Structure formats: structure tokens, C-alpha cells
Short mmCIF file of C-alpha atoms and ligand atoms in Angstrom, two decimals:
data_model
loop_
_atom_site.label_atom_id
_atom_site.label_comp_id
_atom_site.label_asym_id
_atom_site.label_seq_id
_atom_site.Cartn_x
_atom_site.Cartn_y
_atom_site.Cartn_z
CA UNK A 1 163.57 126.44 122.61
CA UNK A 2 164.69 125.58 119.12
CA UNK A 3 162.98 124.77 115.86
CA UNK A 4 164.11 121.29 114.89
CA UNK A 5 163.40 119.22 111.79
CA UNK A 6 163.62 115.43 112.07
CA UNK A 7 163.71 113.21 108.99
CA UNK A 8 163.08 109.47 109.28
CA UNK A 9 163.97 107.05 106.49
CA UNK A 10 161.90 104.12 105.27
CA UNK A 11 163.47 101.55 107.59
CA UNK A 12 162.75 103.75 110.61
CA UNK A 13 159.12 103.90 109.43
CA UNK A 14 159.06 100.21 108.47
CA UNK A 15 156.27 98.94 110.75
CA UNK A 16 153.63 100.32 113.11
CA UNK A 17 155.90 99.33 115.96
CA UNK A 18 158.76 101.37 114.54
CA UNK A 19 156.46 104.28 113.83
CA UNK A 20 155.45 104.18 117.48
CA UNK A 21 159.07 104.43 118.55
CA UNK A 22 159.61 107.34 116.14
CA UNK A 23 156.63 109.02 117.81
CA UNK A 24 158.11 108.45 121.25
CA UNK A 25 161.43 109.91 120.16
CA UNK A 26 159.74 112.96 118.64
CA UNK A 27 157.61 113.33 121.77
CA UNK A 28 160.79 113.39 123.86
CA UNK A 29 162.10 116.30 121.79
CA UNK A 30 158.78 118.14 121.88
CA UNK A 31 158.54 117.71 125.66
CA UNK A 32 162.04 119.14 126.00
CA UNK A 33 160.49 122.35 124.68
CA UNK A 34 161.41 122.26 121.00
CA UNK A 35 159.17 123.11 118.09
CA UNK A 36 159.14 119.97 115.95
CA UNK A 37 158.63 119.40 112.23
CA UNK A 38 158.96 115.76 111.17
CA UNK A 39 159.51 114.56 107.61
CA UNK A 40 159.14 110.79 107.14
CA UNK A 41 159.80 108.61 104.09
CA UNK A 42 157.40 105.95 102.90
CA UNK A 43 157.50 102.69 104.86
CA UNK A 44 160.47 100.63 103.63
CA UNK A 45 159.81 98.83 100.36
CA UNK A 46 156.66 100.81 99.71
CA UNK A 47 157.99 103.10 96.98
CA UNK A 48 159.44 100.08 95.15
CA UNK A 49 156.14 98.27 95.49
CA UNK A 50 154.17 101.21 94.11
CA UNK A 51 156.56 101.78 91.20
CA UNK A 52 156.49 98.02 90.49
CA UNK A 53 152.70 98.09 90.18
CA UNK A 54 152.93 101.06 87.86
CA UNK A 55 155.53 99.38 85.66
CA UNK A 56 153.30 96.33 85.21
CA UNK A 57 150.72 98.51 83.54
CA UNK A 58 152.83 100.93 81.57
CA UNK A 59 155.06 100.82 78.51
CA UNK A 60 158.83 100.77 79.00
CA UNK A 61 159.40 104.26 77.65
CA UNK A 62 157.14 106.57 79.57
CA UNK A 63 156.01 109.89 78.16
CA UNK A 64 155.07 112.91 80.26
CA UNK A 65 151.49 111.71 80.62
CA UNK A 66 152.68 108.41 82.10
CA UNK A 67 155.31 110.05 84.32
CA UNK A 68 152.62 112.28 85.74
CA UNK A 69 150.72 109.22 86.93
CA UNK A 70 153.91 107.58 88.20
CA UNK A 71 154.44 110.54 90.53
CA UNK A 72 150.81 110.55 91.65
CA UNK A 73 151.23 106.87 92.57
CA UNK A 74 154.66 107.07 94.20
CA UNK A 75 153.69 110.07 96.32
CA UNK A 76 151.06 108.06 98.17
CA UNK A 77 153.70 106.12 100.13
CA UNK A 78 154.70 109.20 102.10
CA UNK A 79 151.07 110.27 102.52
CA UNK A 80 150.34 107.07 104.40
CA UNK A 81 153.46 107.59 106.53
CA UNK A 82 152.58 111.11 107.68
CA UNK A 83 149.05 110.11 108.65
CA UNK A 84 150.27 107.11 110.63
CA UNK A 85 152.95 109.11 112.38
CA UNK A 86 150.52 111.91 113.29
CA UNK A 87 148.18 109.30 114.79
CA UNK A 88 151.04 107.75 116.74
CA UNK A 89 152.02 111.19 118.07
CA UNK A 90 148.44 111.89 119.09
CA UNK A 91 148.44 108.57 120.91
CA UNK A 92 151.45 109.90 122.87
CA UNK A 93 149.27 112.76 124.02
CA UNK A 94 150.72 115.38 121.67
CA UNK A 95 148.82 117.56 119.28
CA UNK A 96 149.96 116.60 115.81
CA UNK A 97 148.85 117.32 112.26
CA UNK A 98 150.02 115.86 108.96
CA UNK A 99 150.35 117.51 105.56
CA UNK A 100 151.23 116.19 102.15
CA UNK A 101 153.45 118.20 99.82
CA UNK A 102 150.54 119.81 98.00
CA UNK A 103 148.89 120.89 101.23
CA UNK A 104 151.85 122.85 102.60
CA UNK A 105 152.43 123.61 99.66
CA UNK A 106 155.92 122.64 98.55
CA UNK A 107 156.15 124.21 95.07
CA UNK A 108 158.33 122.44 92.50
CA UNK A 109 159.13 122.72 88.82
CA UNK A 110 157.37 120.46 86.32
CA UNK A 111 159.93 117.68 85.87
CA UNK A 112 158.09 114.57 86.98
CA UNK A 113 160.16 111.97 88.87
CA UNK A 114 163.00 114.45 89.40
CA UNK A 115 161.33 117.70 90.30
CA UNK A 116 163.20 120.50 92.03
CA UNK A 117 161.78 122.44 94.92
CA UNK A 118 161.21 126.10 94.06
CA UNK A 119 159.61 127.47 97.19
CA UNK A 120 157.88 126.42 100.37
CA UNK A 121 155.06 128.35 101.93
CA UNK A 122 155.52 127.86 105.66
CA UNK A 123 152.55 129.94 106.88
CA UNK A 124 150.35 127.04 107.83
CA UNK A 125 153.18 125.13 109.44
CA UNK A 126 154.26 128.14 111.53
CA UNK A 127 150.71 128.68 112.74
CA UNK A 128 150.51 125.04 113.84
CA UNK A 129 153.84 125.23 115.62
CA UNK A 130 152.76 128.42 117.37
CA UNK A 131 149.63 126.57 118.49
CA UNK A 132 151.84 123.91 120.08
CA UNK A 133 151.42 121.21 117.44
CA UNK A 134 153.97 118.82 116.02
CA UNK A 135 153.80 119.11 112.23
CA UNK A 136 154.41 116.04 110.09
CA UNK A 137 155.12 116.71 106.40
CA UNK A 138 155.59 114.22 103.58
CA UNK A 139 159.05 113.82 102.14
CA UNK A 140 159.76 113.25 98.46
CA UNK A 141 156.99 115.32 96.92
CA UNK A 142 155.54 118.66 95.96
CA UNK A 143 153.16 120.26 93.54
CA UNK A 144 153.92 122.05 90.26
CA UNK A 145 152.51 125.32 88.97
CA UNK A 146 149.55 123.54 87.36
CA UNK A 147 148.60 121.65 90.50
CA UNK A 148 150.14 118.32 89.48
CA UNK A 149 151.76 116.15 92.14
CA UNK A 150 155.51 115.77 91.54
CA UNK A 151 158.23 113.72 93.21
CA UNK A 152 161.85 114.68 93.81
CA UNK A 153 163.63 111.49 92.73
CA UNK A 154 164.60 108.43 94.76
CA UNK A 155 165.90 109.32 98.18
CA UNK A 156 164.19 112.69 97.86
CA UNK A 157 162.87 112.85 101.40
CA UNK A 158 166.31 113.97 102.57
CA UNK A 159 165.98 116.95 100.27
CA UNK A 160 162.45 117.68 101.46
CA UNK A 161 163.61 117.77 105.06
CA UNK A 162 166.58 120.03 104.35
CA UNK A 163 164.47 122.33 102.16
CA UNK A 164 161.86 122.65 104.89
CA UNK A 165 164.58 123.30 107.46
CA UNK A 166 166.04 125.99 105.16
CA UNK A 167 162.69 127.63 104.49
CA UNK A 168 161.87 127.73 108.19
CA UNK A 169 165.37 128.71 109.34
CA UNK A 170 165.41 125.67 111.58
CA UNK A 171 168.14 125.46 114.17
CA UNK A 172 169.10 121.98 113.02
CA UNK A 173 167.95 119.27 110.64
CA UNK A 174 168.48 115.76 111.98
CA UNK A 175 168.44 112.94 109.45
CA UNK A 176 167.62 109.70 111.28
CA UNK A 177 168.61 106.67 109.29
CA UNK A 178 169.66 103.04 109.53
CA UNK A 179 173.34 103.87 109.88
CA UNK A 180 174.70 105.92 112.75
CA UNK A 181 176.50 108.51 110.66
CA UNK A 182 178.87 109.08 107.79
CA UNK A 183 181.81 106.67 107.64
CA UNK A 184 185.30 106.95 106.23
CA UNK A 185 184.12 104.33 103.74
CA UNK A 186 181.50 101.60 103.52
CA UNK A 187 181.97 99.36 106.60
CA UNK A 188 180.70 96.39 104.58
CA UNK A 189 183.90 96.60 102.57
CA UNK A 190 186.28 97.85 105.24
CA UNK A 191 185.28 96.64 108.71
CA UNK A 192 187.73 99.14 110.27
CA UNK A 193 185.86 102.06 108.69
CA UNK A 194 185.23 104.73 111.28
CA UNK A 195 182.35 107.06 111.85
CA UNK A 196 183.28 110.71 111.36
CA UNK A 197 181.97 112.99 114.08
CA UNK A 198 182.10 115.89 111.63
CA UNK A 199 182.54 116.23 107.88
CA UNK A 200 182.66 119.45 105.93
CA UNK A 201 179.80 120.22 103.62
CA UNK A 202 182.11 120.18 100.60
CA UNK A 203 183.49 116.77 101.47
CA UNK A 204 179.98 115.48 102.00
CA UNK A 205 179.00 116.83 98.61
CA UNK A 206 181.87 114.93 97.00
CA UNK A 207 181.13 111.77 98.99
CA UNK A 208 177.45 111.90 98.02
CA UNK A 209 178.18 112.48 94.35
CA UNK A 210 180.92 109.85 94.29
CA UNK A 211 178.64 107.08 95.40
CA UNK A 212 178.26 107.24 99.17
CA UNK A 213 174.54 106.68 99.57
CA UNK A 214 173.91 108.12 103.02
CA UNK A 215 172.24 111.32 101.81
CA UNK A 216 170.61 112.30 98.55
CA UNK A 217 173.08 114.65 96.89
CA UNK A 218 170.53 117.38 96.37
CA UNK A 219 169.91 117.56 100.09
CA UNK A 220 173.59 118.28 100.62
CA UNK A 221 173.55 120.96 97.92
CA UNK A 222 170.57 122.53 99.61
CA UNK A 223 172.21 122.42 103.01
CA UNK A 224 175.28 124.14 101.57
CA UNK A 225 173.36 126.82 99.77
CA UNK A 226 171.22 127.75 102.76
CA UNK A 227 173.73 126.79 105.44
CA UNK A 228 171.40 124.37 107.16
CA UNK A 229 173.09 122.64 110.09
CA UNK A 230 172.66 118.99 109.23
CA UNK A 231 173.30 115.86 111.28
CA UNK A 232 173.06 112.21 110.23
CA UNK A 233 172.27 109.86 113.10
CA UNK A 234 170.79 106.48 113.92
CA UNK A 235 167.12 105.88 114.51
CA UNK A 236 168.00 102.57 116.16
CA UNK A 237 169.28 103.93 119.44
CA UNK A 238 166.66 103.43 122.17
CA UNK A 239 164.12 106.22 121.80
CA UNK A 240 164.57 107.21 125.44
CA UNK A 241 168.32 107.83 125.43
CA UNK A 242 169.34 111.12 126.94
CA UNK A 243 168.37 113.91 124.56
CA UNK A 244 171.69 115.74 124.96
CA UNK A 245 173.61 112.60 124.14
CA UNK A 246 171.38 112.03 121.12
CA UNK A 247 171.82 115.64 119.98
CA UNK A 248 175.61 115.12 119.86
CA UNK A 249 175.61 111.69 118.20
CA UNK A 250 176.07 110.78 114.55
CA UNK A 251 177.91 112.96 112.05
CA UNK A 252 177.54 116.72 111.88
CA UNK A 253 177.97 118.30 108.46
CA UNK A 254 179.83 121.52 109.08
CA UNK A 255 180.95 124.55 107.14
CA UNK A 256 184.62 125.04 106.53
CA UNK A 257 185.29 127.81 108.97
CA UNK A 258 184.20 125.62 111.86
CA UNK A 259 187.21 125.10 114.05
CA UNK A 260 186.29 121.81 115.61
CA UNK A 261 186.71 119.94 112.38
CA UNK A 262 188.94 116.94 112.22
CA UNK A 263 192.10 117.80 110.34
CA UNK A 264 192.72 114.68 108.33
CA UNK A 265 194.17 115.16 104.86
CA UNK A 266 191.86 112.53 103.45
CA UNK A 267 188.51 112.15 105.18
CA UNK A 268 186.95 109.35 103.23
CA UNK A 269 187.03 106.94 100.33
CA UNK A 270 184.08 106.74 98.00
CA UNK A 271 183.43 104.29 95.21
CA UNK A 272 180.97 103.81 92.45
CA UNK A 273 180.30 100.69 90.43
CA UNK A 274 177.61 102.26 88.32
CA UNK A 275 179.82 103.56 85.55
CA UNK A 276 181.00 102.27 82.20
CA UNK A 277 183.84 103.41 79.96
CA UNK A 278 183.73 104.22 76.27
CA UNK A 279 186.80 104.83 74.12
CA UNK A 280 186.78 106.36 70.69
CA UNK A 281 190.02 105.40 68.96
CA UNK A 282 191.85 107.22 66.22
CA UNK A 283 189.86 110.41 65.83
CA UNK A 284 191.46 113.30 63.95
CA UNK A 285 193.03 115.64 66.52
CA UNK A 286 191.60 118.98 65.46
CA UNK A 287 189.59 121.79 67.00
CA UNK A 288 186.00 120.80 67.68
CA UNK A 289 186.58 117.08 67.99
CA UNK A 290 185.59 116.84 71.66
CA UNK A 291 182.41 118.65 70.84
CA UNK A 292 181.73 116.40 67.85
CA UNK A 293 182.00 113.35 70.09
CA UNK A 294 180.37 114.58 73.28
CA UNK A 295 177.80 116.99 71.79
CA UNK A 296 175.54 114.20 70.50
CA UNK A 297 175.92 112.36 73.83
CA UNK A 298 174.79 115.45 75.73
CA UNK A 299 171.95 115.99 73.27
CA UNK A 300 170.77 112.46 74.05
CA UNK A 301 170.56 113.55 77.71
CA UNK A 302 173.37 111.25 78.80
CA UNK A 303 175.55 112.48 81.66
CA UNK A 304 179.28 112.18 81.20
CA UNK A 305 181.67 111.84 84.10
CA UNK A 306 185.44 111.34 83.75
CA UNK A 307 186.90 112.37 80.38
CA UNK A 308 190.42 111.92 79.01
CA UNK A 309 191.98 112.70 75.69
CA UNK A 310 195.35 111.19 74.86
CA UNK A 311 198.22 113.05 73.25
CA UNK A 312 197.98 112.70 69.53
CA UNK A 313 200.18 110.68 67.23
CA UNK A 314 200.12 111.18 63.46
CA UNK A 315 197.32 113.71 63.81
CA UNK A 316 195.02 111.24 65.51
CA UNK A 317 194.08 110.74 69.13
CA UNK A 318 192.01 108.51 71.44
CA UNK A 319 189.24 109.86 73.55
CA UNK A 320 187.68 108.11 76.57
CA UNK A 321 184.89 108.97 78.96
CA UNK A 322 182.57 107.31 81.42
CA UNK A 323 178.78 107.28 81.59
CA UNK A 324 176.28 105.73 83.97
CA UNK A 325 176.05 102.00 83.35
CA UNK A 326 172.36 102.33 82.53
CA UNK A 327 173.32 104.56 79.60
CA UNK A 328 176.13 102.31 78.39
CA UNK A 329 174.37 100.45 75.57
CA UNK A 330 172.65 103.57 74.31
CA UNK A 331 175.91 105.56 74.30
CA UNK A 332 177.83 102.81 72.55
CA UNK A 333 175.16 102.61 69.83
CA UNK A 334 175.15 106.33 69.35
CA UNK A 335 178.91 106.46 68.98
CA UNK A 336 179.19 103.48 66.66
CA UNK A 337 176.32 104.45 64.42
CA UNK A 338 176.44 108.22 64.40
CA UNK A 339 179.58 109.73 65.85
CA UNK A 340 182.19 107.35 64.43
CA UNK A 341 181.08 107.74 60.80
CA UNK A 342 180.85 111.53 61.20
CA UNK A 343 184.31 111.93 62.74
CA UNK A 344 186.16 109.20 60.89
CA UNK A 345 187.09 107.44 64.14
CA UNK A 346 188.93 104.17 63.64
CA UNK A 347 187.10 102.22 66.34
CA UNK A 348 184.74 102.53 69.30
CA UNK A 349 185.39 100.31 72.31
CA UNK A 350 183.40 99.92 75.49
CA UNK A 351 184.00 98.45 78.92
CA UNK A 352 181.15 98.25 81.41
CA UNK A 353 183.25 96.40 84.00
CA UNK A 354 184.97 99.34 85.57
CA UNK A 355 184.54 101.26 88.78
CA UNK A 356 185.59 104.60 90.14
CA UNK A 357 187.38 104.93 93.47
CA UNK A 358 187.98 108.35 95.00
CA UNK A 359 189.78 109.84 97.95
CA UNK A 360 188.14 112.95 99.38
CA UNK A 361 189.39 115.55 101.83
CA UNK A 362 189.58 119.30 102.14
CA UNK A 363 193.06 118.79 103.58
CA UNK A 364 194.17 117.96 100.02
CA UNK A 365 194.10 121.67 99.27
CA UNK A 366 197.02 122.35 101.53
CA UNK A 367 199.00 119.13 101.20
CA UNK A 368 201.12 117.96 98.33
CA UNK A 369 201.76 114.36 97.39
CA UNK A 370 198.32 113.06 98.27
CA UNK A 371 197.46 111.92 94.76
CA UNK A 372 200.89 110.36 94.28
CA UNK A 373 200.43 108.40 97.50
CA UNK A 374 197.16 107.11 96.10
CA UNK A 375 198.84 106.03 92.86
CA UNK A 376 201.71 104.38 94.75
CA UNK A 377 199.29 102.45 96.93
CA UNK A 378 197.40 101.17 93.91
CA UNK A 379 200.60 100.24 92.10
CA UNK A 380 201.81 98.27 95.12
CA UNK A 381 198.63 96.23 94.83
CA UNK A 382 199.22 95.74 91.11
CA UNK A 383 196.11 97.69 90.18
CA UNK A 384 196.21 99.42 86.82
CA UNK A 385 194.74 102.92 86.67
CA UNK A 386 192.75 103.53 83.50
CA UNK A 387 191.67 107.11 84.04
CA UNK A 388 192.29 109.86 86.58
CA UNK A 389 190.34 112.94 87.44
CA UNK A 390 190.90 115.47 90.16
CA UNK A 391 189.34 118.46 91.83
CA UNK A 392 190.62 120.61 94.66
CA UNK A 393 189.42 118.16 97.28
CA UNK A 394 189.31 114.78 95.57
CA UNK A 395 191.22 112.44 93.31
CA UNK A 396 189.31 109.73 91.44
CA UNK A 397 190.64 106.80 89.48
CA UNK A 398 188.86 104.47 87.12
CA UNK A 399 190.01 100.87 87.53
CA UNK A 400 188.87 97.35 86.70
CA UNK A 401 185.76 96.56 88.70
CA UNK A 402 187.25 93.35 90.07
CA UNK A 403 189.85 95.31 92.07
CA UNK A 404 187.43 97.69 93.68
CA UNK A 405 187.33 96.21 97.17
CA UNK A 406 191.08 95.67 97.21
CA UNK A 407 191.66 99.30 96.18
CA UNK A 408 189.29 100.68 98.80
CA UNK A 409 190.86 98.60 101.56
CA UNK A 410 194.42 99.46 100.57
CA UNK A 411 193.67 103.18 100.38
CA UNK A 412 191.78 103.18 103.66
CA UNK A 413 194.86 101.73 105.31
CA UNK A 414 197.38 103.87 103.46
CA UNK A 415 195.67 107.06 104.57
CA UNK A 416 195.33 105.86 108.19
CA UNK A 417 191.59 106.21 108.15
CA UNK A 418 191.07 103.59 110.78
CA UNK A 419 192.76 105.86 113.33
CA UNK A 420 190.86 108.81 114.72
CA UNK A 421 192.34 112.02 113.31
CA UNK A 422 194.61 113.92 115.69
CA UNK A 423 192.97 117.01 117.07
CA UNK A 424 194.19 120.10 115.26
N1 LIG B 1 160.30 106.96 99.43
C1 LIG B 1 161.19 107.56 98.47
C2 LIG B 1 162.19 106.54 97.99
O1 LIG B 1 162.15 105.39 98.37
C3 LIG B 1 161.84 108.79 98.98
C4 LIG B 1 162.76 108.58 100.16
O2 LIG B 1 162.63 107.59 100.87
O3 LIG B 1 163.60 109.42 100.40
O4 LIG B 1 163.03 106.85 97.18
MG1 LIG B 2 167.43 107.56 101.96
#
């Protein structure tokens, strides 16, 4: 007997019919003798609907008082889901009980709309499991120290499930979703993309932060920190498929020392169209200049991604960086109106039509020439690289947005990702 956490996304919970098939799948696991905790998302479209209603009635720039209400509203989507799923489980003849985040409780910090989980009190849940019940807990939400409802940010149910699995030392956390695992890249762009049977936690972390939307990045961070065995799998297989087959399906996120891991140099290609580039031209090249440019950007709470500074000529240099596209206009204003006059920069230029394409693989640690192969591949396609950034296990380039699909396809082919990796 194992303690298993299942997480079901919004599509899997999208109708009463689908909720019934989730219940049948969970019942199959419970009848196989496992203790089951289930964490569902809101029914698909529900969170958007709720936030849309809220936006109709609130000013564009929301203060803390408004954000508090936004979380109280958004959290209801998952509360409906847990109640419906508990009913559906009871209808299958199981004992089941639902809890919202504040009932467990899942304690978070006070940052509305992007709260972080601080601790989970699992007493009540353990008692229910010991009494033979299936426990259904809301994703996406918790309660802060003052008793306010908080939410964890969009996609936060993944993080709830992993955090609950970590707190309870679950044997495995299974994330059921509308894709059947983690792919070498997005199959909508590269039809030959292949499902990975395993991916290391570090690669998954890079893939999630580089734009692959399968898991919320915080859930991956959590899984890494607490070593939660995590599997991404499809909720669209028939609910009554063999449980052993189901338990081996999808993509398992492993830790590096695992021997079974596929030994490809590059495991996947991620891309992100949500960035924009800003260049500050002709700034004096002297100590403190990076801080003078980026300090005010950080103070305005704008996240910066790739940064490059050119070599200087005549004591002046150019400085470029990327920000999220939503922050583009704000950043450009800030630089033109505040930073440029203060630093004596010659000009500030912006380009929102860029994208970032990255190759990811822990094999890059022990292989040389991987980045150069990436650059060669792009040059053969006539794609100009505007910026480069690297870490131990990834190389990212910033290129013109219009070449994104071409770049992803060419790289997928160049690194043989359509072929299953040879066993090590
Ligand atoms: N319902 C929330 C959202 O749509 C949380 C989640 O589904 O993970 O973002
Ligand atoms: Mg999701």
C-alpha cells in the first residue's frame, strides 16, 4: 500500500461526465489498496470566468484590498471542484471528503495572487486516510497568517499537489493533464516531437522556466527541494486501463543519480515568445553603469532575463536585456525618461518582436561543442542570433520572432530528438 497524490487539471475536470471518470480512475487506485489524496483544478475556463467578472468591477491597477477580493473570488473555482469530485467518489461507493485550502490548512505568505506555501498541517488528512477515506483537497489556494484566502498564481494547482505530496511524504505525485507527458518540444510546432519517458528534475526546471507550459515552475522547484517523485500523464486514457500500465505511463521526473535516465546530450527544446528586448546605446563604460541601468528596472519590480553588454569603443558601450513582453512599454518609458538622462546614454531602442529558443540537457555538462552545433544549425537556416545566454545545462538564443518555428524545427532535427535516445 502506498500513499499517492493525484492532481487533475481543469480539462480533466471540465464537465460532470469528466469528473465522473476522474472518480472512477481514483476509485480504481483506492481499490488497489492505495491511500489516495486528490487535488483538482477548477473546471476548465472557470478561473478565467471568475477573474473576468472581477475585472469588470475593479480598476485596472489593483491595490492590496482589491487583490484580496480577487483571491477570494478565484479560489471558489477549486472549491466547487473538490465538492463535486467528493460527491462523484461517494457515488462510486467510496468514502470521500473534500477540503478547501483554509480547512486543511495550507498556510501561505501574504502575497495575494502569487502566494507561496509555507506549511501544511496534514493531521486532519492523515486521520481521514487512516479511516479509509479518499481526501480531496483544493489546488491553487491557501490561507495567510491573518486568515485571508490566498491563491498561488495561475497554474498553481500543480504546486499545491506537489506541496501536499511533500508534506505527507507521498510515494508518488501523479499529475494528470491533457497531454500524455513531457515532450522534446511542442508537438504543435514539431510533429515528430517525442514523449520523454524520463526527464531529470533539473532539465524539467529549465524547460518549465524557458516556456514549456506542462507544469507550473514552482511545482518543479518544490519537487526538487523535497525530492517528490513526480509523473506527468494523461487523464484521457480510459479510466479502466490496467493500473500497472497507467503507473508506468507518461513522463517521470527523476533525480540525477537515477540510472535509468535517457542519455541524450540535449533532451528538449524550449521557446518563449513572451519576451521583449531593450537596448541602451552609448552609455559611458565605467564601474556602476550596469547598476545604474538595471537598478531602477529592478526597483520597478520588473524581471530581467538575458543581459549582454558589448565591448566598449571610445569609452562607451551598448547594453541590452530582455523583459517580459507585458513589462515592455513600462520598461522602455522608464529607460527613456529616467535612466537615459541620468546616464547620458545616446539612445534607447526597443524590440518586442523577439523570441527566445533554448536547448536543454544535462548531457551538455559532459559534452563539448553543443552550443556551437546550435549556432551552426541556426546559421545554416540564415537566422541571426541577437543574444546568447548559457548555463551548465542550457543554451538560449534570442532571435527574431518570425524565425521561431523554423529554429525549433531545425534544432529538433539537428539534435536527433525525433529518435529515441540510445540506452546508456
Ligand atoms: N485554476 C487555476 C488556474 O486556472 C489553478 C490551476 O488550474 O492550476 O490557473
Ligand atoms: Mg496547469
